[in-house]
Short mmCIF file of C-alpha atoms in Angstrom, two decimals:
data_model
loop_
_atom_site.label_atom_id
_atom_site.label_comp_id
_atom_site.label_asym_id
_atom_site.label_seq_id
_atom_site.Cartn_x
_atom_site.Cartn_y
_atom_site.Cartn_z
CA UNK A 1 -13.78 -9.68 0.95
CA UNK A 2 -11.92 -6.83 2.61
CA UNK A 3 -12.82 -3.34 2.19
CA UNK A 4 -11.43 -0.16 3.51
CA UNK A 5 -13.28 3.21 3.21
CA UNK A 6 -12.17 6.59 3.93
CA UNK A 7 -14.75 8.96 3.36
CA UNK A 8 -12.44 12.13 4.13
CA UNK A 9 -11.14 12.77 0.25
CA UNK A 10 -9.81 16.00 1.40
CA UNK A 11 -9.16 17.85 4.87
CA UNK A 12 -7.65 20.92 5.89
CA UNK A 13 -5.87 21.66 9.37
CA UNK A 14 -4.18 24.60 10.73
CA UNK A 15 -0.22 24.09 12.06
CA UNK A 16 -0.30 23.15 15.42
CA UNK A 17 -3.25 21.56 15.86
CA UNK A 18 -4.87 18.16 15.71
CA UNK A 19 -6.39 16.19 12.95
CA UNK A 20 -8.57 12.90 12.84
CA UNK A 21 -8.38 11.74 9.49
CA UNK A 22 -11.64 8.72 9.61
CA UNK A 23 -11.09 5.35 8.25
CA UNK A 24 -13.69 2.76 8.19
CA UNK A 25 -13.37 -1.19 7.55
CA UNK A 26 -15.69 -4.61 6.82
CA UNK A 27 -13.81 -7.98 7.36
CA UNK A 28 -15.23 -11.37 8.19
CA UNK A 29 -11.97 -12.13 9.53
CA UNK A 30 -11.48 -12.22 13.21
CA UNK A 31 -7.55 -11.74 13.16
CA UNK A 32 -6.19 -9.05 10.61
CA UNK A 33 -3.99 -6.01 11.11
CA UNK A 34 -4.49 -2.06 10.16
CA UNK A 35 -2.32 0.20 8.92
CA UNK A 36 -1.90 3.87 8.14
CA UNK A 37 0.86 4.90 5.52
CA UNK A 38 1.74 9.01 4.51
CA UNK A 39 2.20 9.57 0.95
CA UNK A 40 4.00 12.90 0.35
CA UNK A 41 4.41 14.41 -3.45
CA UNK A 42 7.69 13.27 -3.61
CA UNK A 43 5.63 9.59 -4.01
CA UNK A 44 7.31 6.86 -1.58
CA UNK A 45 4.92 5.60 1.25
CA UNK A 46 6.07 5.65 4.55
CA UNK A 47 4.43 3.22 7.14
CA UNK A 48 3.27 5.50 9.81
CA UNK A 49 1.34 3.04 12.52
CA UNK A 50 -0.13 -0.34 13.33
CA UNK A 51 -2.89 -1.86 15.01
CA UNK A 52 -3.51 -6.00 15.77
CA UNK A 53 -7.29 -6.76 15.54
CA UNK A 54 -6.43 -8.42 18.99
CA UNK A 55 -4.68 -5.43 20.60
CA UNK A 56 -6.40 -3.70 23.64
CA UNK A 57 -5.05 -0.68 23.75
CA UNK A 58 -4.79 1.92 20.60
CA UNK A 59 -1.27 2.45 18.92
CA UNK A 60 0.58 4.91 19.20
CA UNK A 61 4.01 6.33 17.54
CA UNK A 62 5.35 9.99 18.33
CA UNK A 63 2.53 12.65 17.41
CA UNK A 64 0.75 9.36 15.52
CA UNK A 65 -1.88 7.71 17.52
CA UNK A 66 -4.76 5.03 15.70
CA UNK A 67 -8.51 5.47 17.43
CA UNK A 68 -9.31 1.89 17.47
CA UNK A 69 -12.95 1.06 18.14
CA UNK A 70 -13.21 -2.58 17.30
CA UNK A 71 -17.31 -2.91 17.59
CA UNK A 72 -17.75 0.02 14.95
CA UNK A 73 -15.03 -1.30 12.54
CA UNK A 74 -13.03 2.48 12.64
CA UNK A 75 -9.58 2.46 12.78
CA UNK A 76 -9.04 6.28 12.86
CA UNK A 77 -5.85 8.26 12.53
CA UNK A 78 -5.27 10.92 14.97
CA UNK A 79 -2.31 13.29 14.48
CA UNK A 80 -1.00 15.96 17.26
CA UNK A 81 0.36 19.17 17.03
CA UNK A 82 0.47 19.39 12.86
CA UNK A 83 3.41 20.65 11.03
CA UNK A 84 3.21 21.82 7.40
CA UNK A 85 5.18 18.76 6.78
CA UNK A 86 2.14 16.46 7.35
CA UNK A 87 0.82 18.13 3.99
CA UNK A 88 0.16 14.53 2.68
CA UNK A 89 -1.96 12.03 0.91
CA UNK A 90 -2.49 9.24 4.06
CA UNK A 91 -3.93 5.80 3.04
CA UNK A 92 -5.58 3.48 5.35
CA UNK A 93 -5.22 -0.38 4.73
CA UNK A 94 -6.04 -3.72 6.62
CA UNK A 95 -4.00 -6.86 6.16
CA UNK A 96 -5.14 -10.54 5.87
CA UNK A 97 -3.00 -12.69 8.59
CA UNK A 98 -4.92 -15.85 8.37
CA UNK A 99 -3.53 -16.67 4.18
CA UNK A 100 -0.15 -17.41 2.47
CA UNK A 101 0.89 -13.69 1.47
CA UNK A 102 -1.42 -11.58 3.79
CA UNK A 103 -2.34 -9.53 0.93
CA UNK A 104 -3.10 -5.56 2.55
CA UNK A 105 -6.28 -3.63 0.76
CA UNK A 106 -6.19 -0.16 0.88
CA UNK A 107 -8.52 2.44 1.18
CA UNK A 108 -8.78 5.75 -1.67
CA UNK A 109 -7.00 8.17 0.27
CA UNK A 110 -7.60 11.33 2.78
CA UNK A 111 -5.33 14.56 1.16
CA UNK A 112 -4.15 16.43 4.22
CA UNK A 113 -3.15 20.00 3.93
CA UNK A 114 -1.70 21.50 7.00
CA UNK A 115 -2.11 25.59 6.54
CA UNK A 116 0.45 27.48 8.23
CA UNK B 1 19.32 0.46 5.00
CA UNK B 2 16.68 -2.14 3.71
CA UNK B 3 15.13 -1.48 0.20
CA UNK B 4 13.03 -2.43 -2.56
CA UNK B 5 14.12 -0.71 -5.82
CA UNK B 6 12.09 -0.81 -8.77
CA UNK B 7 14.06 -0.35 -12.53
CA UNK B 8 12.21 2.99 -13.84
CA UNK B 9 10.94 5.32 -12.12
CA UNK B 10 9.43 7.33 -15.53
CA UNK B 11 8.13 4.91 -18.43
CA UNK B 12 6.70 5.82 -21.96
CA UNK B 13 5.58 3.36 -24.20
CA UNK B 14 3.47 3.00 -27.47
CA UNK B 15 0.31 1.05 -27.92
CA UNK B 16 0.82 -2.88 -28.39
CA UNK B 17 3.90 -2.73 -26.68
CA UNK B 18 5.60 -5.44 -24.31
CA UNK B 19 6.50 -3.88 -20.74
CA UNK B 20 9.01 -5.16 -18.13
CA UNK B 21 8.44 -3.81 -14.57
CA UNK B 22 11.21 -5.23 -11.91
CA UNK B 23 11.12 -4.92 -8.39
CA UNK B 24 13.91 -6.25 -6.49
CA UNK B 25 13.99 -6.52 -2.62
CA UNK B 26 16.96 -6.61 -0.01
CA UNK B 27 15.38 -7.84 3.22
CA UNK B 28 14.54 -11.60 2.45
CA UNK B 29 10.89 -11.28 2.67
CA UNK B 30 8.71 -14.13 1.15
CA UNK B 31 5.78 -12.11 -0.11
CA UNK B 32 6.08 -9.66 -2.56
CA UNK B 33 2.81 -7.41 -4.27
CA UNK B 34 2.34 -4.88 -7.44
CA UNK B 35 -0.39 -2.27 -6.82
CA UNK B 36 -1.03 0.16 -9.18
CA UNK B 37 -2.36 3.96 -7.85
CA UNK B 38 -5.05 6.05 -9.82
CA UNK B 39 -6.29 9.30 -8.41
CA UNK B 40 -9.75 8.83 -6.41
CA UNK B 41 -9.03 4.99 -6.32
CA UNK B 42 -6.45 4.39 -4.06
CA UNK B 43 -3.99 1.32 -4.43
CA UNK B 44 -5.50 -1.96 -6.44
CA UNK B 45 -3.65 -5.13 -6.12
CA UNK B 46 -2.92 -6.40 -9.50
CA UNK B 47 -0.81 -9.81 -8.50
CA UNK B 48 1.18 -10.92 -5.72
CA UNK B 49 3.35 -14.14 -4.47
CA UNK B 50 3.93 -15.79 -1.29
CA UNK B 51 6.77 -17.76 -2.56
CA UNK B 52 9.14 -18.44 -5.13
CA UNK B 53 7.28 -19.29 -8.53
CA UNK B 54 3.95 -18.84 -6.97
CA UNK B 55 1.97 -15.88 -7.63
CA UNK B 56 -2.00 -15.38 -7.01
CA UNK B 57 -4.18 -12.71 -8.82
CA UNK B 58 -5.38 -9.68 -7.05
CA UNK B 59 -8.59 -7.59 -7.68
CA UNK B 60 -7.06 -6.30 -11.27
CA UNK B 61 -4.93 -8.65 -13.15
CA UNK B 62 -6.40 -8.27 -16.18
CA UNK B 63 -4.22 -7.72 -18.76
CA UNK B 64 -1.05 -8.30 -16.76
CA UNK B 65 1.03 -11.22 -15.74
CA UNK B 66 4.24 -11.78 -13.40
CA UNK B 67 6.93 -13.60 -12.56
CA UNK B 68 9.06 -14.26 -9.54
CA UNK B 69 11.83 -17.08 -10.36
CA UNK B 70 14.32 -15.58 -7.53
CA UNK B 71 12.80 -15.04 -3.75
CA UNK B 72 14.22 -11.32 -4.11
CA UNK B 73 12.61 -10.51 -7.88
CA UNK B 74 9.00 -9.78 -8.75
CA UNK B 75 8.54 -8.36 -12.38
CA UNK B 76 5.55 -7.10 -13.74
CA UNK B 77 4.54 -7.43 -17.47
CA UNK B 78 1.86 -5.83 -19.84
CA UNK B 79 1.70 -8.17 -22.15
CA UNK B 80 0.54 -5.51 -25.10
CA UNK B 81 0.46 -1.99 -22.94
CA UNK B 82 -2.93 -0.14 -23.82
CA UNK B 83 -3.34 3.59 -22.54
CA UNK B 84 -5.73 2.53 -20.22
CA UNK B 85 -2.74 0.78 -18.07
CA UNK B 86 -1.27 4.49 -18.01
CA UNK B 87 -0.78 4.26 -13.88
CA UNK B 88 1.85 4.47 -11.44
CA UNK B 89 2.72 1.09 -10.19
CA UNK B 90 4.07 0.58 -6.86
CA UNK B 91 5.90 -2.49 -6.01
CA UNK B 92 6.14 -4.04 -2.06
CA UNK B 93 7.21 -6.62 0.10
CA UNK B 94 6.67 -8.04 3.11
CA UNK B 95 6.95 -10.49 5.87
CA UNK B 96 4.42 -14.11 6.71
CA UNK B 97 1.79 -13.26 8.59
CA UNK B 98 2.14 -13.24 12.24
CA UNK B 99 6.05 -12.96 12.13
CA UNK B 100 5.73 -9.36 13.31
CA UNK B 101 3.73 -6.01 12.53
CA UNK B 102 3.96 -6.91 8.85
CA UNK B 103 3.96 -3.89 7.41
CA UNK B 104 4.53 -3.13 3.53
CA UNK B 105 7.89 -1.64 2.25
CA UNK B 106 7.51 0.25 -0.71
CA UNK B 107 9.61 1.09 -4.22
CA UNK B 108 9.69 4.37 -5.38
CA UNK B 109 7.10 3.79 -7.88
CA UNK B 110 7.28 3.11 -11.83
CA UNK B 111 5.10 5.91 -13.81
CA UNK B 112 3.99 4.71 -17.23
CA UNK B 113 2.61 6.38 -19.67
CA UNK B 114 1.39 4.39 -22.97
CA UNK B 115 0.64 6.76 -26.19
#
């Protein structure tokens, strides 16, 4: 079974400046994917970045970039230059690609609060 | 602008009462998932389906069952709603595996509350 742990329930980060928020995984899969989606208080989830099991180098999107250390199962979320509107719940997940659906598991969530 | 639109967005029901949840999706994906999101527990998968009248159990299914008779519908029912089921649910859908980054797209989110 999958599992996805973020052990960061809630982190604080002043404007400007960068924030790892740490996500941790367990698969006996060899092929999956990982994800990293923002949850503001308005409620949708927005699909920030992605990361193959097989890629070699670490995503990246705008001031997003995913830490991806394969051999210590972390798939951490790095982002640059914070702006209040980063204030967010941010959920890690990992996706199945080797079944019918590729169900995703997801882990409990990091609250971000970016301070101005 | 592609989209997955779920029916309520704010629910209150009694105890012992039937529920209806739809999700309906606009970009022709096969799989389609209902997760439901506590505080401190993240998002549990309750059911999903990879196809048209299939559906598989997730980790929670427990007093729930679904249905998905068209590709671009997947409703969620509580059978007899009990407060504990007092969530918000979150409907998504996706593409197969491998086709490309496969990430989820999400529905607004259906808050119940059962009294």
């Amino acid at each position: 079974a999958q599992k996805i742990t973020q052990t960061q329930p809630g982190m604080f980060v002043q404007e400007k400046e960068a924030v790892t928020l740490d996500c941790t995984y367990d698969t006996s899969d060899p092929s999956y994917g990982l994800f990293w989606y923002k949850q503001p208080s308005s409620g949708e989830m927005i699909f920030l970045i992605y990361q193959g099991s097989y890629d070699q180098q670490n995503a990246t999107e705008g001031r997003y970039s995913l830490n991806f250390q394969k051999a210590r199962k972390s798939a951490n979320l790095v982002i640059s230059a914070s702006q209040l509107g980063d204030s967010a719940m941010y959920f890690c997940a990992m996706r199945e690609v080797n079944t019918n659906a590729g169900k995703s598991t997801f882990g409990d969530g990091t609250t971000l609060t970016v301070k101005p | 602008d592609v989209k997955v639109t779920q029916s309520s967005r704010y629910l209150v029901k009694r105890t012992g009462e039937k529920v209806f949840l739809e999700c309906v999706q606009d970009m022709d994906h096969e799989n389609m998932f209902w997760y439901r999101q506590d505080p401190g527990l993240g998002l549990r998968l309750i059911y999903f389906s990879y196809d048209v009248k299939m559906k598989e159990k997730g980790d929670i299914p427990e007093g729930y069952s679904v249905s998905r008779e068209k590709k671009e519908r997947f409703s969620l029912i509580l059978e007899s709603a009990s407060t504990n089921q007092t969530s918000m649910y979150l409907c998504a859908s996706t593409t197969t595996p491998g086709r490309d980054t496969g990430e989820l797209f999400f529905g607004e989110g259906s808050r119940l509350t059962v009294l």
